[in-house]
XYZ file of C-alpha atoms in Angstrom:
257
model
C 16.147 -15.984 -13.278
C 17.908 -12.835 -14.533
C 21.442 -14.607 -13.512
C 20.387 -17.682 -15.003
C 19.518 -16.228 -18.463
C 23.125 -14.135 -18.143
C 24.837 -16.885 -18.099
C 23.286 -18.913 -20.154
C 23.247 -16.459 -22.756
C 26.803 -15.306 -22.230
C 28.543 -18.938 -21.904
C 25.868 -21.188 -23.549
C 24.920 -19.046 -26.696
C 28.538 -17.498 -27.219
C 28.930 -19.045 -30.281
C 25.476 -18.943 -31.795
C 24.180 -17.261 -34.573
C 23.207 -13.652 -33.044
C 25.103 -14.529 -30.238
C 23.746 -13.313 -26.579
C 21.988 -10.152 -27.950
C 19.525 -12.518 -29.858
C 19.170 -15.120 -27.047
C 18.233 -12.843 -24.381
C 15.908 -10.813 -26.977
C 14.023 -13.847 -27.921
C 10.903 -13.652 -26.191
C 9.937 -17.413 -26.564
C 12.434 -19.708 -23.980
C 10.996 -20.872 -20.968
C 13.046 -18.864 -18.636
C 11.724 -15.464 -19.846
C 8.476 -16.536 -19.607
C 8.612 -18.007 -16.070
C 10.637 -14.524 -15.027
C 8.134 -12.188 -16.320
C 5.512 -14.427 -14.819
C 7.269 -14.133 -11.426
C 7.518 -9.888 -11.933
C 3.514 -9.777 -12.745
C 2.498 -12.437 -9.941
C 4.742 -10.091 -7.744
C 3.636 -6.570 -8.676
C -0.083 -7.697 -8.089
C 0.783 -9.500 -4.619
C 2.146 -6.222 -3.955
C -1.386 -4.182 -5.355
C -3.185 -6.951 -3.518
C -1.026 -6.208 -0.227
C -1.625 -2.364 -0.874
C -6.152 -3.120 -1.236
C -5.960 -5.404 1.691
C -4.347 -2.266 4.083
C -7.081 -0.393 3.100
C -9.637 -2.549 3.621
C -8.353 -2.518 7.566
C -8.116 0.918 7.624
C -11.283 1.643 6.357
C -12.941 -0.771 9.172
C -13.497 -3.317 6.374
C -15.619 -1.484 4.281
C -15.565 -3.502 1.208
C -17.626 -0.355 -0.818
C -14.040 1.316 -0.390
C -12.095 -1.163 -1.807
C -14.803 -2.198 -4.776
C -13.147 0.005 -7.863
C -9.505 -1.101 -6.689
C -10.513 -5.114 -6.693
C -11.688 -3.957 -10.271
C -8.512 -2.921 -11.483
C -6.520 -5.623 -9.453
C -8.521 -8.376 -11.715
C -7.531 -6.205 -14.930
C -4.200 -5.905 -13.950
C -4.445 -9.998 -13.508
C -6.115 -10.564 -16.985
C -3.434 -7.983 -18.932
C -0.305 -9.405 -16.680
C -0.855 -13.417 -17.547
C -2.377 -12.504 -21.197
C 1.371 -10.925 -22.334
C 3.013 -14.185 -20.456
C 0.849 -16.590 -22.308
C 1.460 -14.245 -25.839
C 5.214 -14.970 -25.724
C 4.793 -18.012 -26.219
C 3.378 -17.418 -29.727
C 5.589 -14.354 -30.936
C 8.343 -14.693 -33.437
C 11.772 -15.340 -32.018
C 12.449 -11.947 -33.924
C 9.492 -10.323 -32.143
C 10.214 -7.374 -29.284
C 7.820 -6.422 -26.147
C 7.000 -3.968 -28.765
C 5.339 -6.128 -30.941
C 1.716 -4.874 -31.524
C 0.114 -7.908 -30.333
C 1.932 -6.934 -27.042
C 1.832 -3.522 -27.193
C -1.628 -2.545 -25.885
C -1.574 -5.342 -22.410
C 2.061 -4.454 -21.138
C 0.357 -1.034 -21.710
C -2.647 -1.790 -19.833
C -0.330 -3.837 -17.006
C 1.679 -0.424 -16.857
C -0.527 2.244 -16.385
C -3.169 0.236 -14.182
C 0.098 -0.912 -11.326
C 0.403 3.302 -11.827
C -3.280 4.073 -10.606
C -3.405 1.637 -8.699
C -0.539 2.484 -6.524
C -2.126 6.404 -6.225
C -5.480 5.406 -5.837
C -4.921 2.739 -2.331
C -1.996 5.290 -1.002
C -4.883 7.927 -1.274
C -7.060 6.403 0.461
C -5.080 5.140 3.539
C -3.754 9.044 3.415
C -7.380 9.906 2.992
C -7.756 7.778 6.473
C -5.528 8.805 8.643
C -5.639 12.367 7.841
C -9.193 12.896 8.964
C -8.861 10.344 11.973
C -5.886 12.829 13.148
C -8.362 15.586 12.777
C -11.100 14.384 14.598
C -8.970 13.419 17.097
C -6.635 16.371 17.334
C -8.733 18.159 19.941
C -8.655 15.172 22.384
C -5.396 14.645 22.194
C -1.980 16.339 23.839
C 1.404 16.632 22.835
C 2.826 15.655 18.620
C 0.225 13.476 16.724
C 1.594 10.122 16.118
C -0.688 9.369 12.892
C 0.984 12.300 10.801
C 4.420 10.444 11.455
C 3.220 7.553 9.841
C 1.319 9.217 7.137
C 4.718 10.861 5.956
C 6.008 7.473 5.938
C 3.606 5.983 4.237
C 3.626 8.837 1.620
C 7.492 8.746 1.026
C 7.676 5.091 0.476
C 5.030 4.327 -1.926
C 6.460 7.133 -3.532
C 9.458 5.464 -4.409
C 7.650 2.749 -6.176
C 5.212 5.231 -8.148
C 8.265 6.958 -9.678
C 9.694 4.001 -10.798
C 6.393 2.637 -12.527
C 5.541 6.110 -14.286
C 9.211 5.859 -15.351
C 8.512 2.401 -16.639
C 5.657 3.582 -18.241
C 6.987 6.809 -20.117
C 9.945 4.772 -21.360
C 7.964 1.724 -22.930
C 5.351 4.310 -24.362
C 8.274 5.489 -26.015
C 9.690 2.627 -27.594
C 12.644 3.124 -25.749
C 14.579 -0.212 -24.442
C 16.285 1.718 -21.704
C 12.906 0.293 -19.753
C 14.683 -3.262 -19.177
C 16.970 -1.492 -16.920
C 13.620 0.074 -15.209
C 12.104 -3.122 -15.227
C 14.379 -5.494 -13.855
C 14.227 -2.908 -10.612
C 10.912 -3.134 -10.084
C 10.869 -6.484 -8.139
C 13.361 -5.052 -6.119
C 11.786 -1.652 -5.673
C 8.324 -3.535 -4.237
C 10.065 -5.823 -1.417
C 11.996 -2.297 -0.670
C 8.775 0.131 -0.740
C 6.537 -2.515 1.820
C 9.793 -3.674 3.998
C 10.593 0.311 4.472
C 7.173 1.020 5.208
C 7.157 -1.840 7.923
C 10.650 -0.279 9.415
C 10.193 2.692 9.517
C 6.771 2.344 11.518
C 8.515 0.177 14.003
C 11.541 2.404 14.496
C 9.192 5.348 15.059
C 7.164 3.544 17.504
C 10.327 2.345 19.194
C 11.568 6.153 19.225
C 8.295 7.065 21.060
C 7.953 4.487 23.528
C 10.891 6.756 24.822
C 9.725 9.568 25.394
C 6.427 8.889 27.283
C 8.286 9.490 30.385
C 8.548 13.053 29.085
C 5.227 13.239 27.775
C 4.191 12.434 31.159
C 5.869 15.298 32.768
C 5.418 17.943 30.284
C 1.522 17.155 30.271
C 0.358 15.482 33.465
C -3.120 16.265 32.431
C -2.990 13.647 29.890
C -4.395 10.306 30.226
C -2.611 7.418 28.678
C -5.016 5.223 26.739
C -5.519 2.040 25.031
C -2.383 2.350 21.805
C -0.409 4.627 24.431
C -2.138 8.179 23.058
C -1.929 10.872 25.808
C -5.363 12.124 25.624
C -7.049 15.375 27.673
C -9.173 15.138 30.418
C -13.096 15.591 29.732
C -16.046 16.805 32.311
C -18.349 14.754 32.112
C -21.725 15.897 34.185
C -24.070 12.912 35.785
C -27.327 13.336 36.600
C -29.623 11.181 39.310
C -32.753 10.908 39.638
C -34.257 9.470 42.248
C -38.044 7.796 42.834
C -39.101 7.186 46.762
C -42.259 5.567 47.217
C -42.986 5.029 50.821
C -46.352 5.221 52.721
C -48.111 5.818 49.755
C -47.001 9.249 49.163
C -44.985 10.061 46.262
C -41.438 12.474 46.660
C -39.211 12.871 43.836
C -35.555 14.617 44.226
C -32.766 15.482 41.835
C -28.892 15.447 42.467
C -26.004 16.554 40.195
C -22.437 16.398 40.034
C -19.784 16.617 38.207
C -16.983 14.286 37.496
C -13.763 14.492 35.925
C -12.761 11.871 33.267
């Protein structure tokens, strides 16, 4: 949509009255509409992505994921409201018009918490499953690998919206260059996420040969996590009832597991 609105405004509207500058300002035309329409339907498919890996991580708990449903239906409600508004603004009017002002606003700085709040809590996740299973386990944790990569990417994408954010709060209109990059920024931040997982599990599928000879302890289980051995003591009892008199004897053991 970008390249269509280029060229139409740099061939099409050459010769108008404002030239380019005031077609591609102009709020109004279809094509603006339907391309900022496309940038909030993706930024929330991304939020909605984002609440929906929580929700597994989090063994569906849906109490988890209550307050950032919340804020994915305001984000909604203020992302459609400004696409339906330019459709009534003045062909003068900016995205700094105060009947736009206070929903791009709201869109902004909800995508913001939005992104910390469901990174925190699939950090929050796997940092305290690695710790309650750090003393079962042998050799490098393989859930702190993919908390740093989880970390670093949605990083990428919270910079860029706080950046978004401070410029439009400051009337400045270097945030078109911001914005246009956040489409791109979203597909990046959830495809890196994705490949980076995949080349780190590939990486370690490598070296369980190794792990297997450094620890031979360890006890491969089910998502290929070395674990250590545990004692585990059994105790039998056993009941004999034979010419009506009554003995009782006790065995234990020990097994290794």
């Amino acid at each position: 949509m970008n390249c269509i609105r280029m060229l139409a405004g740099y061939i099409d509207h050459a010769d108008t009255p404002g030239g380019p500058v005031a077609y591609i300002g102009n709020l109004r035309p279809w094509d603006h509409i339907l391309k900022d329409t496309l940038y909030a339907t993706q930024e929330n498919l991304g939020s909605a992505a984002a609440i929906y890996r929580c929700w597994i991580l989090w063994n569906k708990n849906w109490k988890v994921i209550l307050l950032p449903i919340t804020l994915l239906i305001a984000n909604l409600v203020s992302g459609y409201t400004v696409c339906a508004t330019y459709a009534v603004v003045l062909p003068t009017d900016t995205v700094f018009n105060s009947r736009l002002d206070r929903w791009i606003k709201t869109f902004y700085s909800v995508a913001v918490i939005l992104n910390i709040m469901t990174t925190g809590l699939m950090g929050i996740r796997i940092w305290t499953t690695h710790r309650k299973s750090a003393s079962y386990s042998v050799g490098q944790s393989k859930l702190l690998p993919v908390l740093q990569i989880l970390v670093e990417s949605a990083a990428l994408q919270l910079v860029v919206e706080i950046v978004l954010l401070a410029l439009y709060c400051s009337n400045i209109n270097a945030q078109y260059i911001v914005l246009e990059s956040v489409a791109s920024i979203v597909g990046i931040t959830f495809n890196a996420i994705t490949l980076r997982i995949k080349f780190h599990a590939m990486s370690q599928s490598t070296s369980r040969v190794v792990s297997a000879v450094t620890h031979p302890e360890a006890v491969q289980t089910i998502g290929s996590i070395p674990m250590r051995r545990i004692h585990v003591n059994i105790t039998k009892d056993i009941e004999d009832h034979s010419d009506s008199q009554y003995a009782y004897t006790e065995s234990k053991g020990s097994e290794a597991c």
